[in-house]
PDB file of C-alpha atoms in Angstrom:
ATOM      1  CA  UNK P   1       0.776 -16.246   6.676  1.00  0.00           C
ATOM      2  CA  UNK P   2      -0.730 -15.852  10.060  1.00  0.00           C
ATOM      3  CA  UNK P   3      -4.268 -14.530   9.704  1.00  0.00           C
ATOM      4  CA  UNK P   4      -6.867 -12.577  12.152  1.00  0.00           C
ATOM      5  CA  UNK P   5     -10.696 -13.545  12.365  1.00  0.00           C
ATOM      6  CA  UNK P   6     -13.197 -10.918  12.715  1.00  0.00           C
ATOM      7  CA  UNK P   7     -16.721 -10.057  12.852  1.00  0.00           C
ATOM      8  CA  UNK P   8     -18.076  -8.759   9.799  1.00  0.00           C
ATOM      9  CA  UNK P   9     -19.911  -5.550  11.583  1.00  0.00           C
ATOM     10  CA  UNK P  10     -20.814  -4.204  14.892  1.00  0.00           C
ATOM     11  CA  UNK P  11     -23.162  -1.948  16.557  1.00  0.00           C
ATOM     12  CA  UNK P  12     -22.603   0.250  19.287  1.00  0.00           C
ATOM     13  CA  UNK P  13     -24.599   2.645  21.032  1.00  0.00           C
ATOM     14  CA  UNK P  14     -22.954   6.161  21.563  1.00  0.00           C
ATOM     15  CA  UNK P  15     -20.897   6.563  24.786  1.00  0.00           C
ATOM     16  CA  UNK P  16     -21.180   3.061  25.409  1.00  0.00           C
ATOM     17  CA  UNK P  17     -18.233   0.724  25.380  1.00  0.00           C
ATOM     18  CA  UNK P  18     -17.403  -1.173  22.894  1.00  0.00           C
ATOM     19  CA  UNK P  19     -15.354  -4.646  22.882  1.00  0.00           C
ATOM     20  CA  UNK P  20     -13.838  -5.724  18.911  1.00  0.00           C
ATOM     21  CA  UNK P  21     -12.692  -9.131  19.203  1.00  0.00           C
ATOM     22  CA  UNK P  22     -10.094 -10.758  17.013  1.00  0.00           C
ATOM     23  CA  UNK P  23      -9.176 -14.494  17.336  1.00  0.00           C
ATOM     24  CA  UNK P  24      -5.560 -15.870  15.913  1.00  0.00           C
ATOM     25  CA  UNK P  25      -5.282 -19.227  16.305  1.00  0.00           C
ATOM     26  CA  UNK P  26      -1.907 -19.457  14.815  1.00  0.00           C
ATOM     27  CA  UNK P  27       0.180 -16.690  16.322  1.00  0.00           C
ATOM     28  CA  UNK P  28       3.391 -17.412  16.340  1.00  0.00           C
ATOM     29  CA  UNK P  29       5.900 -16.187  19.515  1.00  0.00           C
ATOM     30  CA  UNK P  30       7.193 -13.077  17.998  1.00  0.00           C
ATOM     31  CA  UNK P  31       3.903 -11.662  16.437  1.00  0.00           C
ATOM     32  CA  UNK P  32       2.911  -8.591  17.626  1.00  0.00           C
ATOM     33  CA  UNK P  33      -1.007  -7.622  17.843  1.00  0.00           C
ATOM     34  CA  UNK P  34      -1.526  -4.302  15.952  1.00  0.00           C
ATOM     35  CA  UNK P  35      -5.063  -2.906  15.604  1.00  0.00           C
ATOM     36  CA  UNK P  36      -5.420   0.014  12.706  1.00  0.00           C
ATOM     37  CA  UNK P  37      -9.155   1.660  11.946  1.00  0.00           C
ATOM     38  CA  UNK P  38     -10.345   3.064   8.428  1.00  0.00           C
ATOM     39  CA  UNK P  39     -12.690   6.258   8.724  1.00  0.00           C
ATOM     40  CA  UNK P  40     -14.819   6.371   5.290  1.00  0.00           C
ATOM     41  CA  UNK P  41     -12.616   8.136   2.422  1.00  0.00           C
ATOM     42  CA  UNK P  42      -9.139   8.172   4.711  1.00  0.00           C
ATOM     43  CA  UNK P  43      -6.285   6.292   4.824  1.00  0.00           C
ATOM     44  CA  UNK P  44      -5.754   3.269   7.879  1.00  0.00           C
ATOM     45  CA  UNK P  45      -4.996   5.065  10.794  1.00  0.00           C
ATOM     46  CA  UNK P  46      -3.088   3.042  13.409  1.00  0.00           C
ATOM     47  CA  UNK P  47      -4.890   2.731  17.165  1.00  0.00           C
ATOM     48  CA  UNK P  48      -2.187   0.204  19.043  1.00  0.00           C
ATOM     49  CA  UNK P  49      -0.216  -2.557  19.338  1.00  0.00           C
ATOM     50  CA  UNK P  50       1.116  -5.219  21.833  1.00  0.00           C
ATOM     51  CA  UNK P  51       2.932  -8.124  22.181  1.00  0.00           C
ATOM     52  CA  UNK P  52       2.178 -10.429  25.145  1.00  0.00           C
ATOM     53  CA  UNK P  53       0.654  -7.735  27.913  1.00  0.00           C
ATOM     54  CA  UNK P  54      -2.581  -5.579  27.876  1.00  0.00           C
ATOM     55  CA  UNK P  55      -1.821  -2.183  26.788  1.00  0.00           C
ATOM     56  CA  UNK P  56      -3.376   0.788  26.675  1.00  0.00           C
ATOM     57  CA  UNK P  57      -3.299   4.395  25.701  1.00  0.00           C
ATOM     58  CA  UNK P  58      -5.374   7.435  24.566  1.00  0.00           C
ATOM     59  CA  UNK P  59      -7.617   6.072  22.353  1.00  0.00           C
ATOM     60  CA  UNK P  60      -8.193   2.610  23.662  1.00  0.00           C
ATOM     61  CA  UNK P  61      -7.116  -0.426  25.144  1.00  0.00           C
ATOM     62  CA  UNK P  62      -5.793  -4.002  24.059  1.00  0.00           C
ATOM     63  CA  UNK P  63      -6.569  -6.895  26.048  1.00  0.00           C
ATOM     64  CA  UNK P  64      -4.487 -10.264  24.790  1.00  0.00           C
ATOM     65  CA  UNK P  65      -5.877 -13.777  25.901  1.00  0.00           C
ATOM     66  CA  UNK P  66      -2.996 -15.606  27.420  1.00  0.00           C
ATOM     67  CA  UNK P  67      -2.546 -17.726  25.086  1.00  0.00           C
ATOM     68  CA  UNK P  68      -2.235 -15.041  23.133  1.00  0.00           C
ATOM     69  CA  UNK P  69      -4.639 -16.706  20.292  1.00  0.00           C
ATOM     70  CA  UNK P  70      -7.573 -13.730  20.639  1.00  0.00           C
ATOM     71  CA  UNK P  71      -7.312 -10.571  21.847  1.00  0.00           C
ATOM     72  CA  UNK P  72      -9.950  -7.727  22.195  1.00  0.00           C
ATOM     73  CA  UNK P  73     -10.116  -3.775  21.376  1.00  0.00           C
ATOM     74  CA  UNK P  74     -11.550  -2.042  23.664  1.00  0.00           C
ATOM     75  CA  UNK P  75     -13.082   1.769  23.203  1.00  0.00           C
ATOM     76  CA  UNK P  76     -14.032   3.035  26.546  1.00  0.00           C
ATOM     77  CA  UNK P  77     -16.403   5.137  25.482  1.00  0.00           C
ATOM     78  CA  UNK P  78     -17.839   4.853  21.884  1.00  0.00           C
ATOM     79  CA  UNK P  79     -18.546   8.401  19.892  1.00  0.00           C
ATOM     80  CA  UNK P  80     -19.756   8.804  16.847  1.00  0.00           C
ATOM     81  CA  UNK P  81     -16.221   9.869  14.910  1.00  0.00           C
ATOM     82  CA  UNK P  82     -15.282   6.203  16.040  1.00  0.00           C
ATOM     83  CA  UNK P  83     -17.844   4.598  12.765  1.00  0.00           C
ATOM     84  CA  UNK P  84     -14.797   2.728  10.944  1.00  0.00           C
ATOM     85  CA  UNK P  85     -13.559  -0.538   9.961  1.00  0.00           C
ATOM     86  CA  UNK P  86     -11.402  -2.124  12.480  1.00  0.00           C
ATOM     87  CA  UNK P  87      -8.362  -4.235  11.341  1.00  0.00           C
ATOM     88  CA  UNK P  88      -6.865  -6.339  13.631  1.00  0.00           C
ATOM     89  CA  UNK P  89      -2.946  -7.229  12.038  1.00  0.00           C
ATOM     90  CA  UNK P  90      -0.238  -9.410  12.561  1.00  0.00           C
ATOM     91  CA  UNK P  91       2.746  -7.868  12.477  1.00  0.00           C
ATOM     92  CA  UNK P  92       4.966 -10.834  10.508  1.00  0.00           C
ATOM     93  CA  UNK P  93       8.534 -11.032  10.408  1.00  0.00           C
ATOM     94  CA  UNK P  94       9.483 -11.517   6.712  1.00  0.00           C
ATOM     95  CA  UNK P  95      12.598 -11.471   5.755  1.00  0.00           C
ATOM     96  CA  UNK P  96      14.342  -7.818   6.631  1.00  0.00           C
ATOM     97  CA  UNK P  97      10.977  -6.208   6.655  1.00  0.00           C
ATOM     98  CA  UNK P  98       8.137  -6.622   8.895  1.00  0.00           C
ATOM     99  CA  UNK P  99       5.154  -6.409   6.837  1.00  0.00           C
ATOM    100  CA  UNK P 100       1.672  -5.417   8.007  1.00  0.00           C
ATOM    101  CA  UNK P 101      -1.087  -8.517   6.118  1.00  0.00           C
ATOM    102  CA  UNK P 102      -4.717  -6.718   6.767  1.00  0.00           C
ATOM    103  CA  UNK P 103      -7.772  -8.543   6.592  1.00  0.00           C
ATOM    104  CA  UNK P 104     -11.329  -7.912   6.003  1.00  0.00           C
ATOM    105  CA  UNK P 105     -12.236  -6.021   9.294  1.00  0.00           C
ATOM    106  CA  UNK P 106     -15.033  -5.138  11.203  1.00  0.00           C
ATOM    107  CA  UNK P 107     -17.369  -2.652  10.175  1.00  0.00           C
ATOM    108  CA  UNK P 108     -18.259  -0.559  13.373  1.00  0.00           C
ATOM    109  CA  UNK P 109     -21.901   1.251  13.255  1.00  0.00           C
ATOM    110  CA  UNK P 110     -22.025   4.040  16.692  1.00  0.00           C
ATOM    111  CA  UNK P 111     -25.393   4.609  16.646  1.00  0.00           C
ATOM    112  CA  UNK P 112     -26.475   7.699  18.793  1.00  0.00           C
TER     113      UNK P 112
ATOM    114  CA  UNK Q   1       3.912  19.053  10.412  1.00  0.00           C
ATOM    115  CA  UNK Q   2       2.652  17.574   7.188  1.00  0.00           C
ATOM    116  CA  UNK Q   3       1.271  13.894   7.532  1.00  0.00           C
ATOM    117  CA  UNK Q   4       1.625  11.415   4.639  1.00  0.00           C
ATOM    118  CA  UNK Q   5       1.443  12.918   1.195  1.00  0.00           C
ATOM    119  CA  UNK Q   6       0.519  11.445  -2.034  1.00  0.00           C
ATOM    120  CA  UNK Q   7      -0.225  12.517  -5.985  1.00  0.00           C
ATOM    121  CA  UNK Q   8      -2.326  12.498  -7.572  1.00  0.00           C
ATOM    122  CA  UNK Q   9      -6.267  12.081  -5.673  1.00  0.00           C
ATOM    123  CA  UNK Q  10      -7.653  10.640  -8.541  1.00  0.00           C
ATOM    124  CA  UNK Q  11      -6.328   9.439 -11.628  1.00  0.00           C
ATOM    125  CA  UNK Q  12      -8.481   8.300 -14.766  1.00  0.00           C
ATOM    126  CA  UNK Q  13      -5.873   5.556 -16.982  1.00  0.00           C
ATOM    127  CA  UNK Q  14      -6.900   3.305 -19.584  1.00  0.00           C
ATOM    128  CA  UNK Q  15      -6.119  -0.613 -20.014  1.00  0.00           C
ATOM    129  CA  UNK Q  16      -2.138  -0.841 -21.174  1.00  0.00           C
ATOM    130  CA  UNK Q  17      -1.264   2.219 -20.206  1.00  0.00           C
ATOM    131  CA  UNK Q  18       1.732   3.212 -17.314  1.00  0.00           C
ATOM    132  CA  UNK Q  19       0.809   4.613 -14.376  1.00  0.00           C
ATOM    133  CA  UNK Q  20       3.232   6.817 -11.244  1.00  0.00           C
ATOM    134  CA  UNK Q  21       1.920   7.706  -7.656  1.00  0.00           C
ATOM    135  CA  UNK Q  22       4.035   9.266  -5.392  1.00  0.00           C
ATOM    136  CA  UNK Q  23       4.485   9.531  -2.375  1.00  0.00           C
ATOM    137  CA  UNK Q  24       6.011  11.823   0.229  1.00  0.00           C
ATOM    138  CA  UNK Q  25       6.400  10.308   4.115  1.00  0.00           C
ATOM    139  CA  UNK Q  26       5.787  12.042   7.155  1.00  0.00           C
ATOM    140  CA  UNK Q  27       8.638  14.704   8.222  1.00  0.00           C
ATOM    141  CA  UNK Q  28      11.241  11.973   9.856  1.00  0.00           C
ATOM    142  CA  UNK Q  29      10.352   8.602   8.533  1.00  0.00           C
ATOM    143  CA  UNK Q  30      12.527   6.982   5.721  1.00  0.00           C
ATOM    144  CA  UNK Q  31      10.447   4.127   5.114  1.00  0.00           C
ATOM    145  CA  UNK Q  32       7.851   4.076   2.796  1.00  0.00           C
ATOM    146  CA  UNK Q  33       5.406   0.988   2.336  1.00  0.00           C
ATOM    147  CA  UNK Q  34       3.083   0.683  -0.493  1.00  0.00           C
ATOM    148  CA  UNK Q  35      -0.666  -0.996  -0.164  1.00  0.00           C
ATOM    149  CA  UNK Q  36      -3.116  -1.588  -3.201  1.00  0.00           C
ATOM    150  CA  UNK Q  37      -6.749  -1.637  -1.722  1.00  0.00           C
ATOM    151  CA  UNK Q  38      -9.711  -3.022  -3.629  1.00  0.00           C
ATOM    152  CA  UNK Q  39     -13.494  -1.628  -3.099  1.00  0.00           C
ATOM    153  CA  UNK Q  40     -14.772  -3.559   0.219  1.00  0.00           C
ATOM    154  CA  UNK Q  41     -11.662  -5.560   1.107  1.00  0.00           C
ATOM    155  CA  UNK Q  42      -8.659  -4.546   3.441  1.00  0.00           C
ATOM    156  CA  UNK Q  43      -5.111  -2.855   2.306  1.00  0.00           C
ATOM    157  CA  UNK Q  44      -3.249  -5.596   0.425  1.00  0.00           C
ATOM    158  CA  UNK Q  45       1.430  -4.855   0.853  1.00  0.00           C
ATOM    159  CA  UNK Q  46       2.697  -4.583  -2.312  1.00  0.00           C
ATOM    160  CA  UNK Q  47       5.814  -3.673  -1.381  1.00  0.00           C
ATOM    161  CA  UNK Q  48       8.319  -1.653   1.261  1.00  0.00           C
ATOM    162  CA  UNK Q  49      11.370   0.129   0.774  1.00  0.00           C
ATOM    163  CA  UNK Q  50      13.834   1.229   3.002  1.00  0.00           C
ATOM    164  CA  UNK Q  51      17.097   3.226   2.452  1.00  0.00           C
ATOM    165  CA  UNK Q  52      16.243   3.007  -1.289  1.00  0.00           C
ATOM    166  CA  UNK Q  53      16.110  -0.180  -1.633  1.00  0.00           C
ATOM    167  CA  UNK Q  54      12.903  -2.846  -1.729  1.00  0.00           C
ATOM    168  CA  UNK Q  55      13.437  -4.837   1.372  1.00  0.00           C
ATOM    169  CA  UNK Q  56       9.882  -6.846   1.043  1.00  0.00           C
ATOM    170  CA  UNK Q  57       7.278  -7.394  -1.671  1.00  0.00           C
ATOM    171  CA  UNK Q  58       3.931  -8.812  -1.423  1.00  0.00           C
ATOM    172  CA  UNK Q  59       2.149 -11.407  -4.163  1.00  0.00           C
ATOM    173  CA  UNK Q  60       2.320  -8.400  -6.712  1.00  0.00           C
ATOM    174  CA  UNK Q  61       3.248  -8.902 -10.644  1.00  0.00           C
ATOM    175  CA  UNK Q  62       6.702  -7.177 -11.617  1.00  0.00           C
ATOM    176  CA  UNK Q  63       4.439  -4.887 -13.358  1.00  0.00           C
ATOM    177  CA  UNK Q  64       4.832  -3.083  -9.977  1.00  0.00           C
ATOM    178  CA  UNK Q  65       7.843  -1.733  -9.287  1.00  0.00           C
ATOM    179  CA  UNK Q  66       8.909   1.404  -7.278  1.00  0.00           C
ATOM    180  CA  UNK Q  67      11.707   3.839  -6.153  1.00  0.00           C
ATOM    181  CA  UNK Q  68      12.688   5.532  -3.348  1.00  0.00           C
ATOM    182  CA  UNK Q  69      14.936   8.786  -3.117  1.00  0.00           C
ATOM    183  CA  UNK Q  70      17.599   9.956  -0.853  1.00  0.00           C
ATOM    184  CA  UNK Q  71      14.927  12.460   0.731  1.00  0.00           C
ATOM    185  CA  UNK Q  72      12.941   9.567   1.621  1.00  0.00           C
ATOM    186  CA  UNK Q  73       9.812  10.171  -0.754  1.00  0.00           C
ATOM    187  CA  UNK Q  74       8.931   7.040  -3.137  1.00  0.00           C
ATOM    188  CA  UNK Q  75       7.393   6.137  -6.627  1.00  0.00           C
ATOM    189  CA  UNK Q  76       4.753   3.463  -7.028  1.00  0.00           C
ATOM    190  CA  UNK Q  77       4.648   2.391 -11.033  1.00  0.00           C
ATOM    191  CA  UNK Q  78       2.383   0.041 -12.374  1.00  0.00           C
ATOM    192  CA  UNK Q  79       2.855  -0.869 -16.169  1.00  0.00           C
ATOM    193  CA  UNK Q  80       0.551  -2.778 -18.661  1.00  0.00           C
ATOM    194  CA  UNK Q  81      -2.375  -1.453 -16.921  1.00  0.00           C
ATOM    195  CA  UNK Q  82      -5.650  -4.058 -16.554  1.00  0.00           C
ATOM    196  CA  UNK Q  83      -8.894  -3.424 -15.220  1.00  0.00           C
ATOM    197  CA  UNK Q  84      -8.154  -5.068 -12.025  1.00  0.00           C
ATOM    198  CA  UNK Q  85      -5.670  -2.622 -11.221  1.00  0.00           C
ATOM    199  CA  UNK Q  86      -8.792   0.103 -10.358  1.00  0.00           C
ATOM    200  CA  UNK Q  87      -7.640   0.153  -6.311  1.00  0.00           C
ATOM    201  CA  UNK Q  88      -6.995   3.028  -3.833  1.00  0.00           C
ATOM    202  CA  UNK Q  89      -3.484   2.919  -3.538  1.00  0.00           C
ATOM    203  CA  UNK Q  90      -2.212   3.748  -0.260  1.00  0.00           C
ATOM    204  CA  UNK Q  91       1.034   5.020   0.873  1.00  0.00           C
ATOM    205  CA  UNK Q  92       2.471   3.989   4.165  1.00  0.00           C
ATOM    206  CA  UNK Q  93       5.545   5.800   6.418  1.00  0.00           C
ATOM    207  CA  UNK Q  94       6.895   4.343   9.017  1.00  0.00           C
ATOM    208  CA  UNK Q  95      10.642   5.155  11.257  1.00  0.00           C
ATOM    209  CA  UNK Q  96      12.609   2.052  10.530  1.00  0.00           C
ATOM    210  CA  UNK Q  97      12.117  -1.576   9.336  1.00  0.00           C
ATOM    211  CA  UNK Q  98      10.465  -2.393  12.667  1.00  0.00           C
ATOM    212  CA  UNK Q  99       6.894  -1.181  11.491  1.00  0.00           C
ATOM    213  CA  UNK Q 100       5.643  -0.339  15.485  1.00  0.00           C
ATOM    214  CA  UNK Q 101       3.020   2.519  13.904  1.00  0.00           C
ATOM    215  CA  UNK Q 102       2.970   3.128  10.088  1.00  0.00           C
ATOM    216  CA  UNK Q 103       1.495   6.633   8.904  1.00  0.00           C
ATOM    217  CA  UNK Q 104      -0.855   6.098   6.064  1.00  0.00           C
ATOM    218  CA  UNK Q 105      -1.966   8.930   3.704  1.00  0.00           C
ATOM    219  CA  UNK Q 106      -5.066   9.358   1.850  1.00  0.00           C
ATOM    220  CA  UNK Q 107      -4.490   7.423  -0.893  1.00  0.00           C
ATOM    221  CA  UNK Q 108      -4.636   7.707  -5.017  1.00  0.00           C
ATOM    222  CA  UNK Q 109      -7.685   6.180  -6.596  1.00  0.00           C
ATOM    223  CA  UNK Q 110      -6.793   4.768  -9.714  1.00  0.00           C
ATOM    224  CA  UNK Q 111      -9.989   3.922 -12.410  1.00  0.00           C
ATOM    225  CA  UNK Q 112      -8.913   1.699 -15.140  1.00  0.00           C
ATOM    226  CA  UNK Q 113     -11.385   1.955 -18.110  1.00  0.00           C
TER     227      UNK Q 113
END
């Protein structure tokens, strides 16, 4: 399986922004990049996704290294609802499915 | 419109016992993917199932098995239940196979004693 590497924690200082980075080495061509974050007692909640180009939308943005073996989530501006733990994902192609392998994540801290 | 859905919150089972979550997707979606997570570590697939049928399946014991119905909601069983089954068990819907943005609900904590 293709896996992600991620910091353990972060800290960020309210209304600051914040950069979670995310290295896979072994991408293959026709994994996508999906980012998901875990608020304390919910369920994942997915935050974007992106393939080869930076993307972005209305609650952050994805930059992806060019050789597409790191990539970066970026929160513009860092409140304190966005305390979670970050997942960055490869989507894998498996068989019919495409199935969604998490790892550990990074623990953000928004400190105010 | 009502999110992801599941039943029970919490659910109290002892070892060797046989266990049912359900699961009802968001208004649209007709796939339904299952995760088991452990205290501290990220959502591990257990499996996915798509027009009733299991399509994928993670490194899970056939102890798990599931169902899906025609209106799209799914089953989760676990049989034989061990200690190491005590997980939030989270229930995923997504619009296709394609998985572009799954919809997870809040999850079933299950306590094995």
């Amino acid at each position: 399986d293709a896996k992600t590497t991620q910091p353990n924690s972060m800290e960020s200082n309210e209304e600051e922004p914040v950069h979670l980075p995310c290295n896979h080495s072994t991408i293959s061509g026709t994994d996508y990049i999906h980012w998901y974050r875990q608020l304390p007692s919910q369920g994942p909640e997915y935050v974007i996704h992106g393939l080869t180009s930076n993307v972005n939308n209305r609650m952050a943005s994805l930059a992806i290294a060019e050789d597409r073996k790191s990539s970066t989530l970026i929160l513009h501006r860092a409140t304190l609802r966005d305390a979670a733990v970050y997942y960055c994902i490869l989507r894998v192609l498996a068989g019919s499915a495409r199935q969604l392998t998490f790892g550990s994540g990074t623990q953000l801290t928004v400190l105010p | 419109d009502a999110g992801v859905t599941q039943s029970p919150t919490h659910l109290i089972k002892t070892r060797g016992q046989q266990v049912t979550l359900r699961c009802s997707p968001k208004s649209g979606h007709d796939t339904v993917s299952w995760y088991q997570q452990a205290l501290g570590q990220g959502p591990q697939f257990i499996f996915q199932y798509y027009e009733e049928e299991e399509r994928q399946r993670g490194n899970f014991p056939d102890r798990f098995s599931g169902h899906q119905f025609p209106n799209y909601s799914s089953e989760l069983n676990v049989n034989a239940l061990l200690l190491g089954d005590s997980a939030l068990y989270l229930c995923a819907s997504s619009l296709g196979l394609a998985v572009n943005e799954q919809f997870f609900g809040p999850g079933t904590r299950l306590t094995v004693l």
